[in-house]
mmCIF file of C-alpha atoms in Angstrom:
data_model
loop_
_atom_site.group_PDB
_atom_site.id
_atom_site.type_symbol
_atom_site.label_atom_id
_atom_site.label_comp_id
_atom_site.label_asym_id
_atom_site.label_seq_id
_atom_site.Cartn_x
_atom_site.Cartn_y
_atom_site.Cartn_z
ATOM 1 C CA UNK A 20 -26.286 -16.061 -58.263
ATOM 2 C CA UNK A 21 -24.754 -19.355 -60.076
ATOM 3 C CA UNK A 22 -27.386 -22.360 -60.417
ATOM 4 C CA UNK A 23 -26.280 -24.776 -57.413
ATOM 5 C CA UNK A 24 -23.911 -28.392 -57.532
ATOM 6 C CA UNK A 25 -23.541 -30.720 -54.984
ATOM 7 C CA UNK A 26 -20.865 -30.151 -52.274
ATOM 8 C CA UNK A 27 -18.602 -32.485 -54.004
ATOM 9 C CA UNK A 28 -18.324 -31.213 -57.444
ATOM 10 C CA UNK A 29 -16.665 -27.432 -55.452
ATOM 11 C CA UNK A 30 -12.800 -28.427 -55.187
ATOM 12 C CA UNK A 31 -12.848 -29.840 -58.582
ATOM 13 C CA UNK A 32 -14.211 -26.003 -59.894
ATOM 14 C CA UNK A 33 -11.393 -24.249 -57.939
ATOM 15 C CA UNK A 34 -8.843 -22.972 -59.728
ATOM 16 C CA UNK A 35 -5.331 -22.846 -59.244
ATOM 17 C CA UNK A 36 -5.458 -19.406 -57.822
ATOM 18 C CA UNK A 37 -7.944 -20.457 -55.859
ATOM 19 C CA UNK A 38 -6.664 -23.150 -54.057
ATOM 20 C CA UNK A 39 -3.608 -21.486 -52.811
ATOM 21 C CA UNK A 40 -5.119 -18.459 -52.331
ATOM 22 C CA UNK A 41 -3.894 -18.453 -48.539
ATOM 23 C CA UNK A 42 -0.432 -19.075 -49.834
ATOM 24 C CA UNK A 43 -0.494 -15.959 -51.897
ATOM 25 C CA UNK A 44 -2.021 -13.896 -48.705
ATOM 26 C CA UNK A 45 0.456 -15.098 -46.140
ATOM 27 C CA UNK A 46 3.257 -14.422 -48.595
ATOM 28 C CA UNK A 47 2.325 -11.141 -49.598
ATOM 29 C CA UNK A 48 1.931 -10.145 -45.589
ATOM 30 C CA UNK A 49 5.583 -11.851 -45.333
ATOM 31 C CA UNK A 50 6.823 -9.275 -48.453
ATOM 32 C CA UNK A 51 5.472 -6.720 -47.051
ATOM 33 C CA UNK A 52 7.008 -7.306 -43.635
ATOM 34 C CA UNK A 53 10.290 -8.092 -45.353
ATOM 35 C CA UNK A 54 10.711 -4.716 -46.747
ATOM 36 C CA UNK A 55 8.791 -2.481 -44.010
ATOM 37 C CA UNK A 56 12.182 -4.373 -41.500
ATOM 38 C CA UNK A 57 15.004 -4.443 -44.575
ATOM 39 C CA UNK A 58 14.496 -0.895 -46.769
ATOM 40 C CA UNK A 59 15.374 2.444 -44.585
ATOM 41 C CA UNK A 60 12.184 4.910 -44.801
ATOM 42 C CA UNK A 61 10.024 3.148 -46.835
ATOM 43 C CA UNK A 62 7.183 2.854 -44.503
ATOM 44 C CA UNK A 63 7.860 7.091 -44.271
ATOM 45 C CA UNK A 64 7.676 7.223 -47.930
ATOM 46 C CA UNK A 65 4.585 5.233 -48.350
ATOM 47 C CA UNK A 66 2.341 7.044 -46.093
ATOM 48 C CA UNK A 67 3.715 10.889 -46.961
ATOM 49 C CA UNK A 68 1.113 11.244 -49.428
ATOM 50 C CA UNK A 69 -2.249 10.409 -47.993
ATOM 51 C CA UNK A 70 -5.773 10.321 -48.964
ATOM 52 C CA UNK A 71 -8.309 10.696 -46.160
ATOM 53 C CA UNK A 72 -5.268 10.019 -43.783
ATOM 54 C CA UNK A 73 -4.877 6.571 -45.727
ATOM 55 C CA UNK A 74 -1.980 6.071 -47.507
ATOM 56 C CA UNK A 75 -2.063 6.607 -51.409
ATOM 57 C CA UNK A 76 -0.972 3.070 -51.889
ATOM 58 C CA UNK A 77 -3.154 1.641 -49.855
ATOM 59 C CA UNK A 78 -6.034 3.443 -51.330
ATOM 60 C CA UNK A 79 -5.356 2.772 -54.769
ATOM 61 C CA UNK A 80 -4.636 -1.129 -54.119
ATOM 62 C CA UNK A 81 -8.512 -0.649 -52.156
ATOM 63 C CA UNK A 82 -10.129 0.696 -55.293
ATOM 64 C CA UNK A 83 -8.413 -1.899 -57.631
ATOM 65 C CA UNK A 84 -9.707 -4.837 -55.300
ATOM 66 C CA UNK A 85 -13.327 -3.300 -54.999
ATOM 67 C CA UNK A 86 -14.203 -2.809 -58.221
ATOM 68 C CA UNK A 87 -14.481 -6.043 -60.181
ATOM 69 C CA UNK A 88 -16.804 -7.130 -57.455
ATOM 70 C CA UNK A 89 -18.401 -4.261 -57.422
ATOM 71 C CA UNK A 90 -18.551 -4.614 -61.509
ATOM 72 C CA UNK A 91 -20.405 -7.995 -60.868
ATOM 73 C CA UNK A 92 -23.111 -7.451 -58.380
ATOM 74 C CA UNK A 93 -26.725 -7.539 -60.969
ATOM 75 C CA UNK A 94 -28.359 -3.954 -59.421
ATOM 76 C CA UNK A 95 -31.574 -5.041 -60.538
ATOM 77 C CA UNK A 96 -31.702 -7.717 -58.736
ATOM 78 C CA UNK A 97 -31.314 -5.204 -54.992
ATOM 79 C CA UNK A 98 -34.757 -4.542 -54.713
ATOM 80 C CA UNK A 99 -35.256 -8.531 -53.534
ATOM 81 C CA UNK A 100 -32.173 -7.837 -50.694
ATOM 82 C CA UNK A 101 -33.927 -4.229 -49.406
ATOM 83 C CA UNK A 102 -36.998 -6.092 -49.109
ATOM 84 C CA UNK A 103 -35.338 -8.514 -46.802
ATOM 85 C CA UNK A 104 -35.895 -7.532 -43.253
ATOM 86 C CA UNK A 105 -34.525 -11.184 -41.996
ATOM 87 C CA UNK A 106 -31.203 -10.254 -43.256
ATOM 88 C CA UNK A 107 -30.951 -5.990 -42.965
ATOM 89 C CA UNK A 108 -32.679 -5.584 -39.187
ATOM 90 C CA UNK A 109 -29.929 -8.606 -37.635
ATOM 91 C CA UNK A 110 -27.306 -6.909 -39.584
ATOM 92 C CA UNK A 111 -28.231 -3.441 -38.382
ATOM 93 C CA UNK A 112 -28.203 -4.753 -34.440
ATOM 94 C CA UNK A 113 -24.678 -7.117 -35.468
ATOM 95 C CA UNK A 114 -23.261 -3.885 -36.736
ATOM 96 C CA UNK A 115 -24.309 -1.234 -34.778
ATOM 97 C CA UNK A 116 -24.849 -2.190 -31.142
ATOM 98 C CA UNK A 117 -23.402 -5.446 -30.647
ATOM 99 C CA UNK A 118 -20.095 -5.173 -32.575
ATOM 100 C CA UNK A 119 -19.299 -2.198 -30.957
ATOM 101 C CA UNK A 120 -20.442 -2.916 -27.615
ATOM 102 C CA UNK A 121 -18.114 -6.644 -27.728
ATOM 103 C CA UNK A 122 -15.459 -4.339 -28.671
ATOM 104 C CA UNK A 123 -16.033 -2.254 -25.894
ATOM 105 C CA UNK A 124 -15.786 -4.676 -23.313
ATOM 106 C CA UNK A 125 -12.525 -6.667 -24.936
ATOM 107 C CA UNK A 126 -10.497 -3.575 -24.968
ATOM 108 C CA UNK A 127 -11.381 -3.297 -21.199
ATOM 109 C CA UNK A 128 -10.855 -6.824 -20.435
ATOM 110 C CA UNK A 129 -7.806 -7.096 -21.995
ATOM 111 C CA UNK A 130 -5.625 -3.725 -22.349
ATOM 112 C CA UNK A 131 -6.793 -2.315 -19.126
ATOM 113 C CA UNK A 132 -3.626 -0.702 -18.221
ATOM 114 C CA UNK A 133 -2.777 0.294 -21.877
ATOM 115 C CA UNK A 134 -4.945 3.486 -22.393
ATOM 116 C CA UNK A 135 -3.764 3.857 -25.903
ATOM 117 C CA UNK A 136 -4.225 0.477 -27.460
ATOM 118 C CA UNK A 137 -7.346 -0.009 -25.957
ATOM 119 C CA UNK A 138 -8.650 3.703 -27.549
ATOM 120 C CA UNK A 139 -7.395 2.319 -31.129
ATOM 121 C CA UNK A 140 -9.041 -1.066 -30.565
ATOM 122 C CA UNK A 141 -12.576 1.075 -29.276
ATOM 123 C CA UNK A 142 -12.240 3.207 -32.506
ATOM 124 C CA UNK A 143 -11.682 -0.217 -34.411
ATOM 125 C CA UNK A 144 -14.778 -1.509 -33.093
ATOM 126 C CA UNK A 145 -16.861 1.037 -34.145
ATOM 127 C CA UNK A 146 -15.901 1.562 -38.108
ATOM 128 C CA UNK A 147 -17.988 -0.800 -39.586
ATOM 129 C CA UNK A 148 -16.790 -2.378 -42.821
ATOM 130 C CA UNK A 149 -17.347 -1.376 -46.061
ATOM 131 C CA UNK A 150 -14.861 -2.495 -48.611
ATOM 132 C CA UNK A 151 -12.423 -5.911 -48.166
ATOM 133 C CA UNK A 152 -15.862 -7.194 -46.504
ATOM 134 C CA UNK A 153 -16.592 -7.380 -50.777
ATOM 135 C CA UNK A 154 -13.603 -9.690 -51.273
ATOM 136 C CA UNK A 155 -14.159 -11.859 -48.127
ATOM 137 C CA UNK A 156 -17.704 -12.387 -48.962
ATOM 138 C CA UNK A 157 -17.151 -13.132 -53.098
ATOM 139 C CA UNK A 158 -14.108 -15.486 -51.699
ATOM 140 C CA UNK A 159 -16.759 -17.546 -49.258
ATOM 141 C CA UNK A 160 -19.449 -17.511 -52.299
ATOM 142 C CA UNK A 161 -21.299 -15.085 -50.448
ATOM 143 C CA UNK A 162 -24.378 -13.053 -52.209
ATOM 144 C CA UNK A 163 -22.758 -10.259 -53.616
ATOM 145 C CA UNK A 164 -26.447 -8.402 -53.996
ATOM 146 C CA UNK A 165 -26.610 -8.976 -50.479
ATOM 147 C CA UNK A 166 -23.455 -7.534 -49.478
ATOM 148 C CA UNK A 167 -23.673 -4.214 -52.047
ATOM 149 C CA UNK A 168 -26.328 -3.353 -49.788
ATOM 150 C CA UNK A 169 -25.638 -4.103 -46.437
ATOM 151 C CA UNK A 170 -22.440 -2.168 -47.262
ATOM 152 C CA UNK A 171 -24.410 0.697 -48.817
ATOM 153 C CA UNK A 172 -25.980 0.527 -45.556
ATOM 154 C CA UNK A 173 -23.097 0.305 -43.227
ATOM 155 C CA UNK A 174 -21.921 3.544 -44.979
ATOM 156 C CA UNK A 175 -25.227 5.506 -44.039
ATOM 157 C CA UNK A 176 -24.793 4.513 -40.443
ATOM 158 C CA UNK A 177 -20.971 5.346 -40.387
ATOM 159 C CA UNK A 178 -21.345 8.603 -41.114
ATOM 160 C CA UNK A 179 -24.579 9.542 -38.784
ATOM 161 C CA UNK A 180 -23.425 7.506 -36.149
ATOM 162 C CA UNK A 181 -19.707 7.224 -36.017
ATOM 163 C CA UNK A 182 -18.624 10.544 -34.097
ATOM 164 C CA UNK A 183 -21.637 10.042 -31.702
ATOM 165 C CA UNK A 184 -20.745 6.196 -30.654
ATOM 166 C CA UNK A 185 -17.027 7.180 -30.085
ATOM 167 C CA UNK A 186 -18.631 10.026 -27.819
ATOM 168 C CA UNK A 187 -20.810 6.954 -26.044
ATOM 169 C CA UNK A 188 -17.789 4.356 -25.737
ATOM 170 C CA UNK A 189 -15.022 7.038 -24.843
ATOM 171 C CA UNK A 190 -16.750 9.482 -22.678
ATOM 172 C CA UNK A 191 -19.720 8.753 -21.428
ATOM 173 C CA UNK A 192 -20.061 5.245 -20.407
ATOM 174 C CA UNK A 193 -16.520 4.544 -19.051
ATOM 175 C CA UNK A 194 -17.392 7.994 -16.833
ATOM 176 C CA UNK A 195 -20.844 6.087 -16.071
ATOM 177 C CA UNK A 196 -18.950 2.404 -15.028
ATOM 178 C CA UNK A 197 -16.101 4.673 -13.037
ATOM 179 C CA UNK A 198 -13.503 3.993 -15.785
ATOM 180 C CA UNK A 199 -11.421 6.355 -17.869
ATOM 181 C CA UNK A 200 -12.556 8.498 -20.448
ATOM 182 C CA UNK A 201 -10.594 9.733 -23.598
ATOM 183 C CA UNK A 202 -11.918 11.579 -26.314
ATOM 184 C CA UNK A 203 -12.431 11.765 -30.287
ATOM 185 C CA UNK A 204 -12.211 14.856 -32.523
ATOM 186 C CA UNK A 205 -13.805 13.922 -35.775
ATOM 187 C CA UNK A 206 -15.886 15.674 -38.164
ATOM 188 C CA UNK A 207 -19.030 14.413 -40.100
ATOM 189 C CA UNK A 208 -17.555 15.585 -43.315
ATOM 190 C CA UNK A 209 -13.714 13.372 -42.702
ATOM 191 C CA UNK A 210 -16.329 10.077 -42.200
ATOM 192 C CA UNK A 211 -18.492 10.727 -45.585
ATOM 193 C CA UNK A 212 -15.366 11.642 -47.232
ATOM 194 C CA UNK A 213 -13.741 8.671 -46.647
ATOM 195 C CA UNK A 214 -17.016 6.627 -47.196
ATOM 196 C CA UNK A 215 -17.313 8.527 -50.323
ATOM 197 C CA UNK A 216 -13.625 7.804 -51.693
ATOM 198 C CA UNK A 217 -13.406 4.009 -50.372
ATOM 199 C CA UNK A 218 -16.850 2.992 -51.468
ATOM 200 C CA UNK A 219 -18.206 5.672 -53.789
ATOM 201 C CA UNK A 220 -15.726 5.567 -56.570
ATOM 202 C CA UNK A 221 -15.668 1.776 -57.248
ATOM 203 C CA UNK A 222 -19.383 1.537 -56.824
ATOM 204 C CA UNK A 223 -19.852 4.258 -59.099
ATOM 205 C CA UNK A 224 -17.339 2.654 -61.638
ATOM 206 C CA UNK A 225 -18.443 -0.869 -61.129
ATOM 207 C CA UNK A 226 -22.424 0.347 -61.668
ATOM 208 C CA UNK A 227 -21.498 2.154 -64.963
ATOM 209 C CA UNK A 228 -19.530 -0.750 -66.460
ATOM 210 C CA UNK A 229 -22.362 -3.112 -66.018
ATOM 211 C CA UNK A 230 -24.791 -0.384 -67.595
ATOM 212 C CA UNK A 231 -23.123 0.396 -70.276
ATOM 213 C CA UNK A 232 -21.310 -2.904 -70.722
ATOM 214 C CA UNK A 233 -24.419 -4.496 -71.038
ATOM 215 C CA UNK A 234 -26.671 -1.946 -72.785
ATOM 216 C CA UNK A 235 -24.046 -1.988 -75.548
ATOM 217 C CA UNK A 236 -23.027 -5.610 -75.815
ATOM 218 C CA UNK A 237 -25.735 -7.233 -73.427
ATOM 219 C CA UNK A 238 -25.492 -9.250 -70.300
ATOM 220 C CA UNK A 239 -24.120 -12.621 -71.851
ATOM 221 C CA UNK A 240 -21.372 -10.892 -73.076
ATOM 222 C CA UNK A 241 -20.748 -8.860 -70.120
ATOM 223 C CA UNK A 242 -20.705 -11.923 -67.752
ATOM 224 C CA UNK A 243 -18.775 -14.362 -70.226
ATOM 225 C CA UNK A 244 -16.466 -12.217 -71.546
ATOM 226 C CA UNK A 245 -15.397 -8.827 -69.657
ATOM 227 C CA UNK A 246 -15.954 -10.096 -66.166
ATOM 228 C CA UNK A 247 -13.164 -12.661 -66.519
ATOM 229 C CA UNK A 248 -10.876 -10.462 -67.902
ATOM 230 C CA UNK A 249 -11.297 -7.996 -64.856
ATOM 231 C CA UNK A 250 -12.027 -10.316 -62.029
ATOM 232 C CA UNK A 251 -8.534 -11.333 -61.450
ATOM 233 C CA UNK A 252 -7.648 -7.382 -60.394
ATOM 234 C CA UNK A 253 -9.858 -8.021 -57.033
ATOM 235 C CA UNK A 254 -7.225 -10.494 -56.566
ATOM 236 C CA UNK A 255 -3.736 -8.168 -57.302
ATOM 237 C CA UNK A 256 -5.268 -5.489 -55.697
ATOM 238 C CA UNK A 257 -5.872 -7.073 -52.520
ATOM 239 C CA UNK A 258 -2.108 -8.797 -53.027
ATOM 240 C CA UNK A 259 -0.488 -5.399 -53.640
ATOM 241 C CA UNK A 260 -3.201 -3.738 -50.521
ATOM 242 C CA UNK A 261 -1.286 -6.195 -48.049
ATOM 243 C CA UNK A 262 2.056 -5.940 -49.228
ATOM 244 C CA UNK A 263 1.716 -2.398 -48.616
ATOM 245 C CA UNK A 264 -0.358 -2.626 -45.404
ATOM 246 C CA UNK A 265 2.791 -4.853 -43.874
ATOM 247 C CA UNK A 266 5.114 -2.626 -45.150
ATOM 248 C CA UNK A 267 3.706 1.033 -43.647
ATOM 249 C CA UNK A 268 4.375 -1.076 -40.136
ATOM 250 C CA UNK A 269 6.742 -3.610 -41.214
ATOM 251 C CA UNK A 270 9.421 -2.155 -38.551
ATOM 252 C CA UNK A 271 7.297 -1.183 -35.867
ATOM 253 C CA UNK A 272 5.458 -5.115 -36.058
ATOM 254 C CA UNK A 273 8.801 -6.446 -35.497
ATOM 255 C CA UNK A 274 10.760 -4.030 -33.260
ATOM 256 C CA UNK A 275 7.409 -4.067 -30.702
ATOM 257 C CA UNK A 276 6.230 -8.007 -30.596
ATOM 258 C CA UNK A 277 4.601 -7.971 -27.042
ATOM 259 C CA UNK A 278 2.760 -4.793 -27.723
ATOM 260 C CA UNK A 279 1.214 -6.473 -30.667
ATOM 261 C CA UNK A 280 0.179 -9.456 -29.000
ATOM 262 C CA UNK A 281 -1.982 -7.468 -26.483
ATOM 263 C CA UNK A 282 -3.452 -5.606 -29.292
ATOM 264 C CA UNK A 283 -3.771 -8.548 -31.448
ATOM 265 C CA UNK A 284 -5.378 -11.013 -28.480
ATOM 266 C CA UNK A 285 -9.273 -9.203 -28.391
ATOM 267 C CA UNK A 286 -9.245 -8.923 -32.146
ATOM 268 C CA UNK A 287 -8.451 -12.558 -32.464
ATOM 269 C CA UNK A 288 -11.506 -13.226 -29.795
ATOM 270 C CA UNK A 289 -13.441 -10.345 -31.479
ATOM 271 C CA UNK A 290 -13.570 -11.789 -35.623
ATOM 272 C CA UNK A 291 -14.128 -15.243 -34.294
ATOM 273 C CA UNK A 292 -16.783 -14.203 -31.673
ATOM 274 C CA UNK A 293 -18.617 -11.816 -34.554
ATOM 275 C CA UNK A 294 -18.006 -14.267 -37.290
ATOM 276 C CA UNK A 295 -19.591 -17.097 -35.506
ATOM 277 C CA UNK A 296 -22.465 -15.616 -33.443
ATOM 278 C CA UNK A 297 -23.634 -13.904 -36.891
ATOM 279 C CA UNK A 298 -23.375 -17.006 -38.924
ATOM 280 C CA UNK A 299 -25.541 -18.535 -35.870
ATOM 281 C CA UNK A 300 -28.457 -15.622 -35.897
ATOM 282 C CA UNK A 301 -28.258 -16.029 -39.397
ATOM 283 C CA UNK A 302 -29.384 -19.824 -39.576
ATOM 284 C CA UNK A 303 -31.437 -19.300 -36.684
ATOM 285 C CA UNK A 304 -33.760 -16.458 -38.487
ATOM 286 C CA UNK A 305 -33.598 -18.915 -41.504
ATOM 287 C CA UNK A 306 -31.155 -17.738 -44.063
ATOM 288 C CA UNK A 307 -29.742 -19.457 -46.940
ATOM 289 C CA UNK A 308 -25.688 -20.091 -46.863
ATOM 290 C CA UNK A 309 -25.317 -17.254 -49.279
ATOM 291 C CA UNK A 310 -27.095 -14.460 -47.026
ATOM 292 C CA UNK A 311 -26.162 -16.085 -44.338
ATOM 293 C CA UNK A 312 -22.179 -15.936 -45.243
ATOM 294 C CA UNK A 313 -22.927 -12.223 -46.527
ATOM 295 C CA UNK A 314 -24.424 -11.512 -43.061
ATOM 296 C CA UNK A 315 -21.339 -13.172 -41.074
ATOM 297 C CA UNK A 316 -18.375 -11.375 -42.866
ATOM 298 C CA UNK A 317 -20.593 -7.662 -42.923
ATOM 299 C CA UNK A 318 -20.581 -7.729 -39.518
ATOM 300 C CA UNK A 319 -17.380 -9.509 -38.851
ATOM 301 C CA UNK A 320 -14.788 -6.975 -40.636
ATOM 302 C CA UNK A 321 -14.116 -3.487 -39.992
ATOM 303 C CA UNK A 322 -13.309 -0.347 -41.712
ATOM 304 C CA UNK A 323 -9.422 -0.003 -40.878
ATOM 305 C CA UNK A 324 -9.566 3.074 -43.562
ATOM 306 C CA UNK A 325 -11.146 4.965 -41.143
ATOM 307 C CA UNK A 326 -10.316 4.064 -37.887
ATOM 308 C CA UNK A 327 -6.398 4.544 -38.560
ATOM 309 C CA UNK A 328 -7.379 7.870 -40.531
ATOM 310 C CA UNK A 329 -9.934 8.760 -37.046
ATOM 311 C CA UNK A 330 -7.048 7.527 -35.207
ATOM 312 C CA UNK A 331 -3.765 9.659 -36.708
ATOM 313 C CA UNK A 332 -5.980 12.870 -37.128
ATOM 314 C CA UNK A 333 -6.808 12.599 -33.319
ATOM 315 C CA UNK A 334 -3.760 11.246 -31.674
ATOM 316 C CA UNK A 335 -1.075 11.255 -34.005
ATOM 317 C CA UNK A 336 0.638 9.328 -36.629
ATOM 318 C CA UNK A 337 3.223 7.125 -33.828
ATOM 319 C CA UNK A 338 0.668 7.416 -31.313
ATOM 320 C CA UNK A 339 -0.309 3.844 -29.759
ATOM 321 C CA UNK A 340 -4.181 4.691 -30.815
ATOM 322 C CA UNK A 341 -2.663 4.297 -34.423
ATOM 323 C CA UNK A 342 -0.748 1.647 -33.719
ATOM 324 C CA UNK A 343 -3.357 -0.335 -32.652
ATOM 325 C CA UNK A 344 -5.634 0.985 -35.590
ATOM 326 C CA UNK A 345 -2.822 -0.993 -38.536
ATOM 327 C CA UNK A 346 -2.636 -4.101 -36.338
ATOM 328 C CA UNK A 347 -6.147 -4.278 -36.298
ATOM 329 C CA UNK A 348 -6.344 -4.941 -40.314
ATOM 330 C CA UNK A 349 -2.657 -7.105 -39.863
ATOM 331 C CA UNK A 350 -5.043 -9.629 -37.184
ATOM 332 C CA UNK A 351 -8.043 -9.509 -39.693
ATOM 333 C CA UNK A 352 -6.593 -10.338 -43.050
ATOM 334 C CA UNK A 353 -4.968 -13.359 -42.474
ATOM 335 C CA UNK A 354 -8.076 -14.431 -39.618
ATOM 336 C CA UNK A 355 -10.524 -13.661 -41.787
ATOM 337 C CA UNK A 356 -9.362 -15.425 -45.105
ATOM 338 C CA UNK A 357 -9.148 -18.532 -42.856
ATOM 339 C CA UNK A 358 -12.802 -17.872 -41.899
ATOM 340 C CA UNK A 359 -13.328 -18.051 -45.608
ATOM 341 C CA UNK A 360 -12.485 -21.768 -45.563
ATOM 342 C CA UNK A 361 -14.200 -22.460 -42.792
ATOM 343 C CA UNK A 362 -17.296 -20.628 -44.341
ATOM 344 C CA UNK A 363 -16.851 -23.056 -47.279
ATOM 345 C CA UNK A 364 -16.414 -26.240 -45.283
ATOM 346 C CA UNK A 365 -19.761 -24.412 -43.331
ATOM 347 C CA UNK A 366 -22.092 -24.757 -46.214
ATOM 348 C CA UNK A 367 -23.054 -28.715 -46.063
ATOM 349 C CA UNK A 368 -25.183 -27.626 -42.740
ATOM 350 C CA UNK A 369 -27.227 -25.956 -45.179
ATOM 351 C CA UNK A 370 -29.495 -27.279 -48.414
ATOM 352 C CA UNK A 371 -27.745 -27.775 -51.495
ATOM 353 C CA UNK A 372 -29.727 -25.774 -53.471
ATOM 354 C CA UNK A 373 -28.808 -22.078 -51.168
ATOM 355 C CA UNK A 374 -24.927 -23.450 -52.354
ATOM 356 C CA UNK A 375 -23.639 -21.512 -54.814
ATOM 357 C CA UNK A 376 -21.337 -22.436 -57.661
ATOM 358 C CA UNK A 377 -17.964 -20.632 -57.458
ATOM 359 C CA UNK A 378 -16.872 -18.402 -59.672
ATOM 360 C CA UNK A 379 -14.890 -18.917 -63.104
ATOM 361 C CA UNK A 380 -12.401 -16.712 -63.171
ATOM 362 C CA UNK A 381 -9.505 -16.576 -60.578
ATOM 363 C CA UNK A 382 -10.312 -16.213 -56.878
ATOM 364 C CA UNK A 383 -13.818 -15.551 -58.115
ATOM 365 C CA UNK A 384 -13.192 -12.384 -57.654
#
């Protein structure tokens, strides 16, 4: 990571791009809406051709927006992070019993007479994240060691543990607490092929341009020269994810406000509750800002690749289970950008030197 500078010397290092970052987010979601309501059957034409029941779109703005981060992260420095049971054992338990388990019991609490909605927002709850977590966590200075692996990790778990925990929190414990039960039809092999496409390409590509980037020019080069030149792709290819995102459900959004309120009421409670209870455990067990921030956003985002794939491959495309799976990433983008900021303003409760130095090129990402 970048040598540290006192909290005051930050603004004055942010770049244009930078500083009106959520300006380009919250216009991009309003593009996107625009022409989902205004252009006849685009959202039909976007999502015909799918990967992994993702849209193409969608999956080729992902793997634009991974890889330059992915492209940055020093993998001979992971060793220290594996090593680091303070950081990988609270964001196994964050990840894997409490996130889904707070899920859980928001759907209940709050879509108890929508069935549907509350089976999209279960399935939400237990795809962990593994690829805009990269952005979020670059954006809020984050250590992007850190996150490579608790990602990498997160991916492990997803696919042993995914079709087993939608068995637990759809079947058998709302039959145990007298509630209803639904199922979910999902095969090992969808879950690692969608881990595989949404997180094996770009770290695959990002680990061989640093290798060979570096064993044929060396690392000075490779950090001062070809990472600014790619870094500002995380940015467009988060820009052109959104606009797309917005537009696949620009109609339905509009035409169905209420029912996206309900959805969008226990995801609001769910990032903020995640977000901040993580970035508590993680000054509590004694992380830096960095791992701490890394820790916070892992286990605060979700992987709406998969649930909405889990979601239209089990209940169908206009079902309210998929519904609920694309509001889920509409509530978190523009929630979880502002945690950014807040992240940032976060960092004076630690010491100056775990504050890192932003990065130089655009979004620093």
């Amino acid at each position: 990571m970048s040598t540290a500078v006192p909290e005051g010397n930050v603004a004055g290092r942010l770049s244009f791009v930078d500083r009106y970052l959520a300006v380009w987010i919250l216009a991009a979601m309003a593009v996107g809406l625009g022409l989902g309501r205004l252009v006849p059957g685009l959202g039909d034409a976007l999502a015909e051709v799918t990967v992994t029941g993702v849209s193409l779109p969608i999956a080729l703005g992902l793997l634009v927006m991974m890889y330059p981060v992915l492209a940055k992260v020093r993998y001979d420095r992971l060793d220290t992070v594996t090593r680091d049971r303070r950081l990988l054992l609270p964001s196994l338990l964050l990840n894997w019993v409490v996130g889904p388990a707070l899920m859980f019991a928001l759907a209940w609490l709050f879509l108890p007479d929508l069935p549907a909605y509350r089976t999209g927002l279960i399935i939400v709850g237990l795809a962990r994240c593994i690829a805009m977590v990269i952005v979020w966590n670059d954006l809020a200075c984050g250590h992007r060691e850190a996150a490579a692996v608790l990602v990498a990790v997160n991916s492990v778990f997803q696919v042993i543990a995914f079709s087993a925990l939608g068995w637990f929190y759809l079947s058998v414990l709302p039959g145990r607490l007298g509630l209803e039960q639904s199922g979910l039809d999902v095969s090992v092999w969808e879950i690692a092929r969608s881990v595989l496409i949404f997180l094996g390409i770009p770290l695959a590509a990002g680990y061989l341009t640093r290798r060979i980037g570096e064993k044929t020019k060396g690392r000075t080069w490779y950090e001062a020269k070809l990472i600014p030149r790619i870094g500002p792709f995380a940015l467009y290819g988060l820009l052109f994810t959104i606009v797309v995102l917005f537009a696949l459900q620009g109609d339905a959004i509009t035409s169905q406000p209420l029912d996206v309120a309900r959805i969008a009421l226990p995801l609001l409670v769910y990032f903020a509750v995640m977000w901040a209870g993580s970035m508590a455990v993680g000054r509590a067990v004694g992380l830096d800002y960095s791992r701490t921030t890394t820790l916070a956003f892992t286990a605060a985002g979700n992987n709406f690749e998969l649930a909405i794939a889990v979601a239209i491959a089990t209940f169908g495309a206009t079902s309210g289970q998929a519904l609920a799976g694309v509001v889920g990433p509409l509530i978190e983008v523009p929630v979880l950008i502002g945690l950014v900021y807040v992240a940032l303003y976060a960092r004076r409760y630690f010491t100056a030197a775990a504050v890192p130095v932003p990065q130089e090129d655009p979004a620093h990402v």
